[in-house]
Tab-separated table of C-alpha atoms and ligand atoms in Angstrom:
chain	number	residue	atom	x	y	z
A	1	MET	CA	-35.675	4.755	-18.911
A	2	ASN	CA	-35.138	8.427	-19.745
A	3	ARG	CA	-33.171	10.802	-17.582
A	4	ARG	CA	-36.307	11.991	-15.816
A	5	THR	CA	-37.224	8.526	-14.588
A	6	PHE	CA	-33.581	7.693	-13.840
A	7	LEU	CA	-33.318	10.687	-11.553
A	8	ALA	CA	-36.771	10.223	-10.080
A	9	THR	CA	-36.060	6.634	-9.144
A	10	SER	CA	-32.542	7.153	-7.868
A	11	GLY	CA	-32.222	6.743	-4.138
A	12	ALA	CA	-30.187	9.920	-4.003
A	13	LEU	CA	-33.177	12.117	-4.615
A	14	ALA	CA	-35.072	10.559	-1.796
A	15	ALA	CA	-32.024	11.124	0.387
A	16	THR	CA	-31.739	14.791	-0.634
A	17	PRO	CA	-35.322	15.979	-1.252
A	18	SER	CA	-34.400	19.648	-1.451
A	19	LEU	CA	-32.442	19.002	-4.625
A	20	ALA	CA	-35.047	16.933	-6.379
A	21	PRO	CA	-37.085	19.670	-8.071
A	22	ARG	CA	-34.012	21.443	-9.396
A	23	LEU	CA	-32.487	18.276	-10.782
A	24	LEU	CA	-35.772	17.159	-12.341
A	25	ALA	CA	-36.331	20.541	-13.944
A	26	ALA	CA	-32.916	20.144	-15.488
A	27	SER	CA	-34.003	17.123	-17.505
A	28	ALA	CA	-32.876	17.162	-21.100
A	29	PRO	CA	-35.363	17.203	-23.979
A	30	ALA	CA	-37.189	13.963	-24.860
A	31	ALA	CA	-34.787	13.305	-27.735
A	32	THR	CA	-31.845	12.897	-25.341
A	33	PRO	CA	-30.314	9.415	-25.518
A	34	LYS	CA	-31.048	7.128	-22.606
A	35	ALA	CA	-28.994	7.911	-19.548
A	36	PRO	CA	-26.888	5.002	-18.338
A	37	PRO	CA	-27.998	3.489	-15.054
A	38	ALA	CA	-26.606	5.283	-12.031
A	39	PRO	CA	-23.465	3.456	-10.902
A	40	ALA	CA	-23.581	2.146	-7.387
A	41	ALA	CA	-21.508	3.865	-4.736
A	42	PRO	CA	-18.315	1.906	-4.062
A	43	LYS	CA	-18.635	-0.482	-1.143
A	44	LEU	CA	-16.336	-0.115	1.810
A	45	SER	CA	-14.511	-3.269	2.791
A	46	PRO	CA	-15.776	-4.689	6.067
A	47	ARG	CA	-14.243	-3.380	9.262
A	48	PHE	CA	-13.096	-5.986	11.795
A	49	GLY	CA	-14.998	-4.604	14.737
A	50	ASP	CA	-12.095	-5.416	17.065
A	51	GLY	CA	-8.561	-4.333	17.918
A	52	ARG	CA	-7.427	-4.804	14.322
A	53	ASP	CA	-9.391	-1.749	13.219
A	54	TRP	CA	-6.293	0.417	13.841
A	55	TRP	CA	-5.431	-0.587	10.276
A	56	PHE	CA	-8.284	1.499	8.877
A	57	ASP	CA	-7.060	4.588	10.709
A	58	ARG	CA	-3.492	4.125	9.526
A	59	ARG	CA	-3.620	3.423	5.844
A	60	PHE	CA	-0.123	4.277	4.680
A	61	GLY	CA	2.870	2.366	5.989
A	62	MET	CA	6.562	1.726	5.459
A	63	PHE	CA	7.852	-1.649	4.347
A	64	ALA	CA	11.520	-2.384	5.056
A	65	HIS	CA	13.430	-5.269	3.482
A	66	TRP	CA	16.692	-5.755	5.300
A	67	GLY	CA	19.038	-8.685	5.581
A	68	LEU	CA	22.396	-10.199	4.684
A	69	TYR	CA	21.862	-9.522	0.973
A	70	ALA	CA	22.355	-5.801	1.685
A	71	ILE	CA	25.962	-6.354	2.748
A	72	ASP	CA	27.279	-6.438	-0.810
A	73	GLY	CA	24.287	-4.647	-2.317
A	74	TRP	CA	22.777	-7.805	-3.805
A	75	HIS	CA	19.214	-8.373	-4.875
A	76	GLU	CA	17.365	-9.918	-1.922
A	77	GLN	CA	16.783	-13.070	-3.946
A	78	ASP	CA	20.312	-13.483	-5.281
A	79	GLN	CA	20.996	-16.617	-3.269
A	80	TRP	CA	18.284	-18.285	-5.340
A	81	ARG	CA	18.529	-16.286	-8.565
A	82	ARG	CA	22.298	-16.664	-8.856
A	83	ARG	CA	22.346	-20.185	-7.399
A	84	ILE	CA	24.749	-19.267	-4.600
A	85	PRO	CA	25.464	-22.392	-2.546
A	86	ARG	CA	24.106	-22.148	0.985
A	87	ALA	CA	27.536	-22.873	2.404
A	88	ASP	CA	28.875	-19.718	0.723
A	89	TYR	CA	25.911	-17.454	1.419
A	90	VAL	CA	25.931	-18.096	5.175
A	91	LYS	CA	29.404	-16.544	5.415
A	92	LEU	CA	27.743	-13.161	5.005
A	93	ALA	CA	26.467	-13.492	8.581
A	94	GLN	CA	30.067	-13.074	9.792
A	95	ARG	CA	29.987	-9.598	8.241
A	96	TRP	CA	26.622	-8.427	9.583
A	97	ASN	CA	27.449	-5.339	11.600
A	98	PRO	CA	25.046	-2.429	10.999
A	99	VAL	CA	26.664	-0.145	13.550
A	100	LYS	CA	24.712	2.894	12.423
A	101	PHE	CA	21.281	1.277	12.815
A	102	ASN	CA	19.058	3.741	14.624
A	103	PRO	CA	15.410	2.681	14.488
A	104	ASP	CA	14.285	6.183	15.419
A	105	ALA	CA	15.902	7.536	12.261
A	106	TRP	CA	13.830	5.079	10.208
A	107	LEU	CA	10.649	5.997	12.038
A	108	ASP	CA	11.342	9.725	11.709
A	109	ALA	CA	11.725	9.264	7.958
A	110	ALA	CA	8.533	7.201	7.824
A	111	GLU	CA	6.552	9.747	9.806
A	112	GLY	CA	7.950	12.555	7.695
A	113	ALA	CA	6.523	10.808	4.633
A	114	GLY	CA	3.125	10.531	6.299
A	115	MET	CA	3.433	6.836	7.061
A	116	LYS	CA	1.706	5.509	10.142
A	117	TYR	CA	3.006	1.967	10.576
A	118	ILE	CA	5.980	-0.148	9.611
A	119	CYS	CA	6.501	-3.720	8.489
A	120	LEU	CA	9.972	-5.277	8.749
A	121	THR	CA	11.321	-8.466	7.187
A	122	THR	CA	12.133	-10.443	10.312
A	123	LYS	CA	13.169	-13.381	8.116
A	124	HIS	CA	13.318	-13.149	4.341
A	125	HIS	CA	13.704	-16.060	1.933
A	126	ASP	CA	17.406	-16.474	2.807
A	127	GLY	CA	16.331	-17.612	6.264
A	128	PHE	CA	18.506	-15.133	8.189
A	129	CYS	CA	16.598	-13.881	11.223
A	130	LEU	CA	16.757	-10.284	12.405
A	131	PHE	CA	15.626	-11.542	15.814
A	132	GLU	CA	17.106	-13.769	18.476
A	133	SER	CA	15.707	-17.259	18.186
A	134	LYS	CA	16.215	-20.380	20.234
A	135	HIS	CA	15.481	-22.463	17.155
A	136	THR	CA	18.324	-21.438	14.863
A	137	ARG	CA	21.733	-19.871	15.239
A	138	TYR	CA	21.292	-17.987	11.992
A	139	HIS	CA	20.274	-14.672	13.529
A	140	SER	CA	21.496	-11.146	14.094
A	141	VAL	CA	22.583	-11.652	17.706
A	142	ASN	CA	24.934	-14.359	16.555
A	143	THR	CA	26.942	-11.978	14.344
A	144	PRO	CA	29.612	-9.317	14.965
A	145	TYR	CA	26.721	-6.918	15.569
A	146	GLY	CA	25.463	-9.033	18.460
A	147	LYS	CA	22.050	-7.358	18.762
A	148	ASP	CA	18.421	-8.214	18.121
A	149	VAL	CA	17.241	-5.897	15.352
A	150	VAL	CA	13.545	-6.624	15.877
A	151	ARG	CA	13.879	-5.805	19.578
A	152	GLN	CA	15.391	-2.401	18.832
A	153	LEU	CA	12.764	-1.535	16.273
A	154	ALA	CA	9.939	-2.825	18.478
A	155	ASP	CA	11.168	-0.745	21.432
A	156	ALA	CA	11.366	2.377	19.270
A	157	CYS	CA	7.885	1.715	17.854
A	158	HIS	CA	6.418	1.229	21.309
A	159	ARG	CA	8.001	4.438	22.564
A	160	ARG	CA	6.104	6.420	19.948
A	161	ALA	CA	3.012	4.166	19.682
A	162	PHE	CA	3.853	3.345	16.086
A	163	PRO	CA	2.359	0.017	14.967
A	164	LEU	CA	4.892	-2.657	14.036
A	165	CYS	CA	4.082	-5.515	11.666
A	166	LEU	CA	6.357	-8.469	11.104
A	167	TYR	CA	7.091	-9.931	7.694
A	168	TYR	CA	8.049	-13.618	7.717
A	169	SER	CA	8.993	-15.685	4.672
A	170	ILE	CA	7.747	-19.246	4.621
A	171	ALA	CA	10.206	-20.143	1.867
A	172	ASP	CA	13.515	-20.642	3.666
A	173	TRP	CA	16.844	-21.161	1.910
A	174	HIS	CA	18.709	-21.984	5.070
A	175	HIS	CA	16.656	-24.389	7.151
A	176	PRO	CA	17.501	-28.012	6.313
A	177	ASN	CA	13.910	-29.155	6.886
A	178	TYR	CA	12.347	-26.693	4.474
A	179	PRO	CA	10.572	-28.910	1.915
A	180	ASN	CA	12.764	-27.830	-0.969
A	181	GLN	CA	11.791	-29.178	-4.344
A	182	GLY	CA	13.553	-26.653	-6.545
A	183	ARG	CA	10.268	-24.889	-7.322
A	184	HIS	CA	10.157	-21.119	-7.822
A	185	HIS	CA	11.648	-19.311	-4.827
A	186	GLU	CA	13.282	-22.545	-3.652
A	187	LEU	CA	16.905	-23.619	-3.854
A	188	PRO	CA	17.944	-26.745	-5.651
A	189	PRO	CA	18.651	-29.481	-3.063
A	190	GLN	CA	21.665	-28.591	-0.884
A	191	ALA	CA	24.113	-30.700	1.071
A	192	GLY	CA	22.639	-31.484	4.488
A	193	ASP	CA	19.003	-31.012	3.417
A	194	ASP	CA	16.419	-33.079	5.233
A	195	PRO	CA	13.166	-31.891	3.644
A	196	SER	CA	10.203	-32.451	5.926
A	197	LEU	CA	7.149	-30.255	5.992
A	198	PRO	CA	6.063	-31.380	9.493
A	199	LYS	CA	9.515	-30.682	10.941
A	200	TYR	CA	9.762	-27.342	9.164
A	201	LEU	CA	6.320	-26.307	10.402
A	202	GLU	CA	7.332	-27.179	13.925
A	203	PHE	CA	10.279	-24.784	13.582
A	204	LEU	CA	8.117	-22.103	11.951
A	205	LYS	CA	5.432	-22.345	14.639
A	206	ALA	CA	8.051	-22.039	17.340
A	207	GLN	CA	9.423	-18.899	15.692
A	208	VAL	CA	5.932	-17.442	15.328
A	209	ARG	CA	5.507	-17.897	19.082
A	210	GLU	CA	8.808	-16.142	19.708
A	211	LEU	CA	7.840	-13.222	17.500
A	212	CYS	CA	4.405	-12.968	19.067
A	213	THR	CA	5.561	-13.152	22.687
A	214	ASN	CA	9.007	-11.534	22.907
A	215	TYR	CA	8.376	-8.062	21.497
A	216	GLY	CA	5.310	-6.677	23.258
A	217	GLU	CA	2.367	-5.634	21.174
A	218	ILE	CA	2.584	-6.504	17.484
A	219	HIS	CA	0.136	-5.032	15.005
A	220	GLY	CA	0.474	-7.367	12.071
A	221	PHE	CA	1.940	-10.530	10.651
A	222	TRP	CA	2.919	-10.435	6.982
A	223	TRP	CA	3.475	-13.858	5.479
A	224	ASP	CA	5.271	-14.358	2.203
A	225	MET	CA	5.939	-17.176	-0.222
A	226	ASN	CA	3.915	-20.160	0.890
A	227	VAL	CA	5.219	-21.948	-2.194
A	228	ASP	CA	3.202	-25.149	-1.909
A	229	LYS	CA	0.104	-23.297	-0.597
A	230	HIS	CA	-0.093	-25.514	2.457
A	231	VAL	CA	-3.191	-24.733	4.590
A	232	ASP	CA	-3.020	-24.811	8.393
A	233	ARG	CA	-5.484	-22.553	10.172
A	234	SER	CA	-3.927	-23.191	13.563
A	235	ILE	CA	-1.002	-20.915	12.729
A	236	ASN	CA	-2.958	-17.690	12.246
A	237	ALA	CA	-5.167	-18.760	15.151
A	238	THR	CA	-2.107	-18.745	17.390
A	239	ILE	CA	-1.123	-15.273	16.185
A	240	ARG	CA	-4.654	-14.003	16.816
A	241	GLN	CA	-4.683	-15.463	20.291
A	242	LEU	CA	-1.289	-14.008	21.223
A	243	GLN	CA	-1.659	-10.690	19.379
A	244	PRO	CA	-5.324	-9.709	19.022
A	245	LYS	CA	-4.510	-6.430	17.259
A	246	ALA	CA	-2.456	-8.133	14.564
A	247	VAL	CA	-3.803	-7.974	11.034
A	248	ILE	CA	-2.637	-10.944	8.963
A	249	ASN	CA	-2.145	-10.953	5.201
A	250	ASP	CA	-3.263	-13.545	2.666
A	251	ARG	CA	0.078	-15.148	1.787
A	252	GLY	CA	0.216	-17.514	4.737
A	253	PHE	CA	-1.589	-20.671	5.724
A	254	ASP	CA	-5.147	-19.407	5.248
A	255	GLU	CA	-6.880	-16.496	3.545
A	256	GLY	CA	-5.986	-14.041	6.331
A	257	ASP	CA	-7.466	-10.586	6.684
A	258	PHE	CA	-6.438	-8.764	3.522
A	259	GLY	CA	-5.160	-9.119	-0.021
A	260	THR	CA	-1.699	-7.994	-1.115
A	261	PRO	CA	-1.489	-6.740	-4.701
A	262	GLU	CA	2.165	-6.173	-5.449
A	263	ARG	CA	3.894	-3.499	-7.521
A	264	ASP	CA	2.055	-2.922	-10.813
A	265	PHE	CA	1.789	-6.630	-11.477
A	266	THR	CA	-1.637	-7.218	-10.047
A	267	LYS	CA	-4.195	-6.265	-12.637
A	268	GLU	CA	-7.098	-7.691	-10.674
A	269	GLY	CA	-9.321	-4.834	-9.584
A	270	ALA	CA	-6.896	-2.331	-11.045
A	271	LEU	CA	-9.717	-0.091	-12.199
A	272	SER	CA	-12.548	-1.089	-9.919
A	273	PRO	CA	-13.867	1.793	-7.787
A	274	SER	CA	-13.166	-0.127	-4.576
A	275	PHE	CA	-12.179	-3.600	-3.406
A	276	GLU	CA	-14.428	-6.457	-2.338
A	277	LYS	CA	-11.674	-7.723	-0.079
A	278	ARG	CA	-9.648	-5.635	2.355
A	279	THR	CA	-6.511	-4.657	0.517
A	280	GLU	CA	-2.998	-3.509	1.296
A	281	ALA	CA	-0.953	-2.882	-1.822
A	282	CYS	CA	2.828	-2.995	-1.650
A	283	GLN	CA	5.408	-1.375	-3.833
A	284	SER	CA	9.124	-0.733	-3.612
A	285	ILE	CA	10.858	2.500	-4.564
A	286	GLY	CA	13.441	0.321	-6.329
A	287	MET	CA	12.326	-0.978	-9.693
A	288	GLU	CA	14.260	-4.226	-9.417
A	289	SER	CA	14.520	-5.111	-5.781
A	290	TRP	CA	13.047	-4.704	-2.321
A	291	GLY	CA	16.307	-4.755	-0.431
A	292	TRP	CA	19.006	-2.127	-0.948
A	293	ARG	CA	20.890	-3.038	-4.117
A	294	ASN	CA	23.967	-1.525	-5.721
A	295	ASP	CA	23.137	0.321	-8.893
A	296	GLU	CA	19.378	0.050	-8.336
A	297	ASP	CA	16.947	1.705	-10.752
A	298	TYR	CA	14.385	3.897	-9.027
A	299	TYR	CA	10.830	4.762	-9.940
A	300	ALA	CA	9.810	8.299	-10.790
A	301	ASP	CA	8.110	10.100	-7.915
A	302	ARG	CA	4.939	10.532	-9.912
A	303	HIS	CA	4.677	6.828	-10.665
A	304	ILE	CA	4.771	6.060	-6.970
A	305	PHE	CA	2.455	8.921	-5.973
A	306	ARG	CA	-0.087	7.664	-8.490
A	307	SER	CA	0.216	4.182	-7.166
A	308	ILE	CA	-0.262	5.391	-3.578
A	309	ALA	CA	-3.277	7.497	-4.562
A	310	ARG	CA	-4.802	4.692	-6.617
A	311	TYR	CA	-5.081	2.481	-3.548
A	312	LEU	CA	-5.697	4.967	-0.755
A	313	ALA	CA	-8.500	6.601	-2.734
A	314	ARG	CA	-10.224	3.238	-2.940
A	315	ASP	CA	-10.422	2.316	0.727
A	316	ALA	CA	-7.189	0.302	0.622
A	317	ASN	CA	-3.911	0.480	2.538
A	318	TYR	CA	-0.486	0.974	1.032
A	319	LEU	CA	3.000	-0.144	2.051
A	320	LEU	CA	5.878	1.665	0.384
A	321	ASN	CA	9.124	-0.251	0.661
A	322	VAL	CA	12.676	0.915	1.253
A	323	GLY	CA	15.814	-1.198	1.623
A	324	PRO	CA	18.181	-0.055	4.392
A	325	LYS	CA	21.934	-0.170	3.776
A	326	PRO	CA	24.286	-2.641	5.457
A	327	ASP	CA	25.366	-0.018	7.993
A	328	GLY	CA	21.746	0.379	9.144
A	329	THR	CA	21.040	3.749	7.560
A	330	LEU	CA	18.454	4.431	4.914
A	331	PRO	CA	20.109	5.194	1.571
A	332	ALA	CA	20.082	8.762	0.282
A	333	GLU	CA	17.749	7.704	-2.541
A	334	ALA	CA	15.202	6.386	-0.050
A	335	LEU	CA	15.479	9.416	2.215
A	336	GLY	CA	14.988	11.703	-0.767
A	337	PHE	CA	12.020	9.675	-1.939
A	338	LEU	CA	10.432	9.728	1.486
A	339	ARG	CA	10.986	13.472	1.825
A	340	ARG	CA	9.390	14.164	-1.537
A	341	THR	CA	6.565	11.746	-0.829
A	342	GLY	CA	5.875	13.539	2.445
A	343	ALA	CA	5.924	16.959	0.778
A	344	TRP	CA	3.238	15.762	-1.639
A	345	TYR	CA	1.274	13.553	0.726
A	346	HIS	CA	0.906	16.033	3.568
A	347	ARG	CA	-0.672	18.542	1.187
A	348	VAL	CA	-3.140	16.112	-0.353
A	349	LYS	CA	-3.749	13.565	2.380
A	350	GLU	CA	-7.189	14.834	3.362
A	351	ALA	CA	-8.301	13.441	-0.004
A	352	LEU	CA	-6.755	10.053	0.673
A	353	ASP	CA	-6.590	9.307	4.352
A	354	GLY	CA	-10.037	8.459	5.674
A	355	ALA	CA	-11.967	9.928	2.733
A	356	ARG	CA	-14.702	7.770	1.218
A	357	PRO	CA	-14.293	6.427	-2.323
A	358	CYS	CA	-16.753	8.215	-4.557
A	359	SER	CA	-15.615	7.668	-8.138
A	360	HIS	CA	-19.119	6.604	-9.171
A	361	LEU	CA	-20.043	10.297	-9.282
A	362	THR	CA	-18.238	10.753	-12.565
A	363	ALA	CA	-17.823	8.756	-15.737
A	364	ASN	CA	-14.320	10.176	-16.162
A	365	ARG	CA	-11.995	7.227	-15.506
A	366	ASP	CA	-8.896	9.403	-15.620
A	367	VAL	CA	-9.699	10.625	-12.149
A	368	LEU	CA	-10.602	9.096	-8.817
A	369	LEU	CA	-13.031	10.853	-6.527
A	370	THR	CA	-13.243	10.697	-2.783
A	371	ARG	CA	-15.536	12.467	-0.409
A	372	ARG	CA	-15.510	13.790	3.118
A	373	GLY	CA	-18.760	15.441	4.188
A	374	ASN	CA	-19.653	17.992	1.540
A	375	SER	CA	-16.167	18.093	0.085
A	376	LEU	CA	-15.324	16.124	-2.993
A	377	TYR	CA	-11.725	15.408	-3.960
A	378	VAL	CA	-10.578	14.938	-7.523
A	379	ILE	CA	-7.407	12.898	-7.897
A	380	LEU	CA	-5.792	12.880	-11.325
A	381	GLN	CA	-4.769	9.257	-11.540
A	382	ALA	CA	-3.922	9.162	-15.246
A	383	GLU	CA	-1.269	11.178	-17.051
A	384	PRO	CA	-3.118	14.497	-17.573
A	385	LYS	CA	-3.929	15.022	-21.236
A	386	GLY	CA	-4.455	18.733	-20.754
A	387	ASP	CA	-5.071	21.456	-18.224
A	388	ALA	CA	-8.787	20.814	-17.767
A	389	VAL	CA	-10.752	18.001	-16.175
A	390	LYS	CA	-14.380	17.332	-17.004
A	391	LEU	CA	-16.451	15.555	-14.428
A	392	LYS	CA	-19.569	14.561	-16.348
A	393	PRO	CA	-22.264	13.920	-15.202
A	394	LEU	CA	-21.442	16.053	-12.154
A	395	ALA	CA	-23.244	19.299	-12.746
A	396	GLN	CA	-23.149	21.253	-9.563
A	397	LEU	CA	-20.825	24.127	-8.915
A	398	PRO	CA	-18.820	23.964	-5.713
A	399	ARG	CA	-18.701	26.932	-3.382
A	400	ARG	CA	-14.919	26.789	-3.539
A	401	ALA	CA	-12.351	24.806	-5.502
A	402	THR	CA	-8.738	24.505	-4.390
A	403	LEU	CA	-5.736	22.719	-5.782
A	404	LEU	CA	-4.419	21.000	-2.675
A	405	ASN	CA	-0.892	20.657	-4.088
A	406	THR	CA	-0.412	24.420	-4.026
A	407	GLY	CA	-3.327	25.748	-2.010
A	408	ALA	CA	-4.268	27.951	-4.974
A	409	PRO	CA	-7.915	28.508	-5.905
A	410	LEU	CA	-8.930	26.598	-8.987
A	411	PRO	CA	-11.286	27.985	-11.628
A	412	CYS	CA	-14.247	25.769	-12.373
A	413	SER	CA	-17.431	26.214	-14.300
A	414	LEU	CA	-20.570	24.696	-15.726
A	415	ASP	CA	-20.031	26.116	-19.193
A	416	PRO	CA	-21.086	23.868	-22.029
A	417	VAL	CA	-18.022	22.581	-23.828
A	418	PRO	CA	-18.056	21.834	-27.539
A	419	SER	CA	-17.245	18.170	-27.088
A	420	GLU	CA	-20.384	17.726	-24.988
A	421	HIS	CA	-22.840	19.165	-27.489
A	422	GLY	CA	-24.474	15.729	-27.787
A	423	ASP	CA	-26.787	16.073	-24.819
A	424	GLN	CA	-26.624	19.866	-24.519
A	425	GLY	CA	-25.431	19.356	-20.946
A	426	ARG	CA	-23.398	21.630	-18.743
A	427	TYR	CA	-21.078	19.639	-16.607
A	428	LEU	CA	-18.560	20.529	-13.991
A	429	ARG	CA	-15.214	21.384	-15.473
A	430	LEU	CA	-11.997	22.278	-13.632
A	431	THR	CA	-9.635	24.444	-15.589
A	432	LYS	CA	-6.173	25.986	-15.617
A	433	LEU	CA	-4.570	23.078	-13.812
A	434	PRO	CA	-0.801	23.640	-13.634
A	435	VAL	CA	-0.062	20.382	-15.445
A	436	ASN	CA	3.226	21.610	-16.878
A	437	GLU	CA	4.504	23.385	-13.795
A	438	GLN	CA	3.560	20.423	-11.558
A	439	ALA	CA	4.602	17.640	-13.879
A	440	ASN	CA	6.272	15.201	-11.487
A	441	THR	CA	3.383	14.850	-9.094
A	442	VAL	CA	-0.254	13.853	-8.766
A	443	LEU	CA	-2.656	16.761	-8.714
A	444	VAL	CA	-5.529	16.698	-6.248
A	445	ALA	CA	-8.365	19.219	-6.161
A	446	LYS	CA	-10.768	19.865	-3.313
A	447	LEU	CA	-14.290	20.946	-4.193
A	448	GLU	CA	-16.378	22.305	-1.348
A	449	PHE	CA	-20.120	22.142	-1.935
A	450	ASP	CA	-22.967	23.524	0.084
A	451	GLN	CA	-24.637	20.190	-0.129
A	452	LEU	CA	-23.365	17.227	-2.022
A	453	PRO	CA	-25.912	14.549	-2.939
A	454	GLU	CA	-25.038	10.947	-3.759
A	455	VAL	CA	-25.830	11.293	-7.474
A	456	LEU	CA	-25.832	14.560	-9.362
A	457	GLY	CA	-27.801	15.331	-12.495
A	458	PRO	CA	-27.250	17.892	-15.256
A	459	ALA	CA	-27.444	21.557	-14.303
A	460	LYS	CA	-30.264	23.804	-15.310
A	461	GLU	CA	-28.340	27.025	-14.720
A	462	SER	CA	-26.404	28.303	-17.671
A	463	GLY	CA	-22.898	29.580	-17.710
A	464	ALA	CA	-22.211	29.379	-13.964
A	465	SER	CA	-18.600	29.578	-12.929
A	466	ILE	CA	-16.213	30.404	-10.143
A	467	ARG	CA	-12.853	31.809	-11.060
B	501	GLC	C1	7.886	-10.912	-3.586
B	501	GLC	C2	9.378	-11.075	-3.577
B	501	GLC	C3	9.982	-10.750	-2.280
B	501	GLC	C4	9.364	-9.582	-1.576
B	501	GLC	C5	7.872	-9.591	-1.674
B	501	GLC	C6	7.209	-8.367	-1.121
B	501	GLC	O1	7.255	-11.962	-2.966
B	501	GLC	O2	9.724	-12.407	-3.897
B	501	GLC	O3	11.352	-10.591	-2.433
B	501	GLC	O4	9.694	-9.725	-0.256
B	501	GLC	O5	7.495	-9.744	-2.978
B	501	GLC	O6	5.850	-8.407	-1.421
């Protein structure tokens, strides 16, 4: 199929008849190599069609890992990783007293960063509960602090209509009935253990009921670490019945509502233009841990911005994690990170929040494209190699091009470039990007077109440019 037939048969021309003659006239000479088939537009993941659809309007959230491990600045998995006997670890509860905890300060920081929901570890692997429970004494009310952390956060969230999701670890290093076998994320057998999956599930189900009935409206349930992959559909069914707006992740007792690629570990779909399955990626600002840890190593801003953009630009959600300190405040590193994230995100968010994935419009895999009406957004997802971006086979000049990071107009043109002599084409090229001046960020350009078809062919005009 030559370019003429490719364009003539593409659905885009039928959809935009006024452009057809111009694009056809632009066909290259007969000697031109065969054009590759037009890539399909990325599919959007299915909406729920019910109260859970809030999740598609609020795509960027805060994750908070908080628990006893913060007291001495340990890694959140140190009880397991350093083989700390349960009898020693539990003593930390006598020192849990986060007197400076102010949930509104957390939410202000989240909102400042552009985040629109929050997910808190109500019980991490160590088994310590940040909520009052009738089914264990190992909880935050039964400490010098004497208060229910989840209650305070839930109240603050409700006051500002900020969705709250609850993380809950299935692996439990405290409960004697947890079916410990010394697998990954499980302790070696401890004194007093009485491993029994049925008994443990009874406890877990009772706690799920508490979490889903004691704190008003909950917007999500975030399971973690179902080590033996036990399936029990009744558990999510209970959550859905009690909390119809709650989205549920895929790490629990059935496949849930969405997938959870973590950090940079998940290669699956890393470069696909969109996701088959609803997706919420999660990443921590700390390179080693999710909770607050002494002497933590932190990611570079740009690494995180890229990661955020890589998911939001592909119709996915993103949870960025911070670990609060033992006194209840967010550490200076986290506050700084959130401030810088907000400064970047608020400038570029129109390209990410609610824009449609559109990367099929270019063969350039160093960028991601999104679209909103007749505006196309170009997100530099790879380390920029230079100060220009070529968007072959896009060959239409926008009415206006703006670098969202600075608000400055961006020169762009349809000049032929030497490296594209092969097909004599003139493709859209953005130039003079401030790649050196704006080195620790992710650049995002907005291109406003008069009319933007689904698939663009080569231009017939020569030497067009806007500067
Ligand atoms: C991993 C870690 C855990 C963390 C979680 C967040 O499962 O084991 O510490 O809570 O990732 O996704």
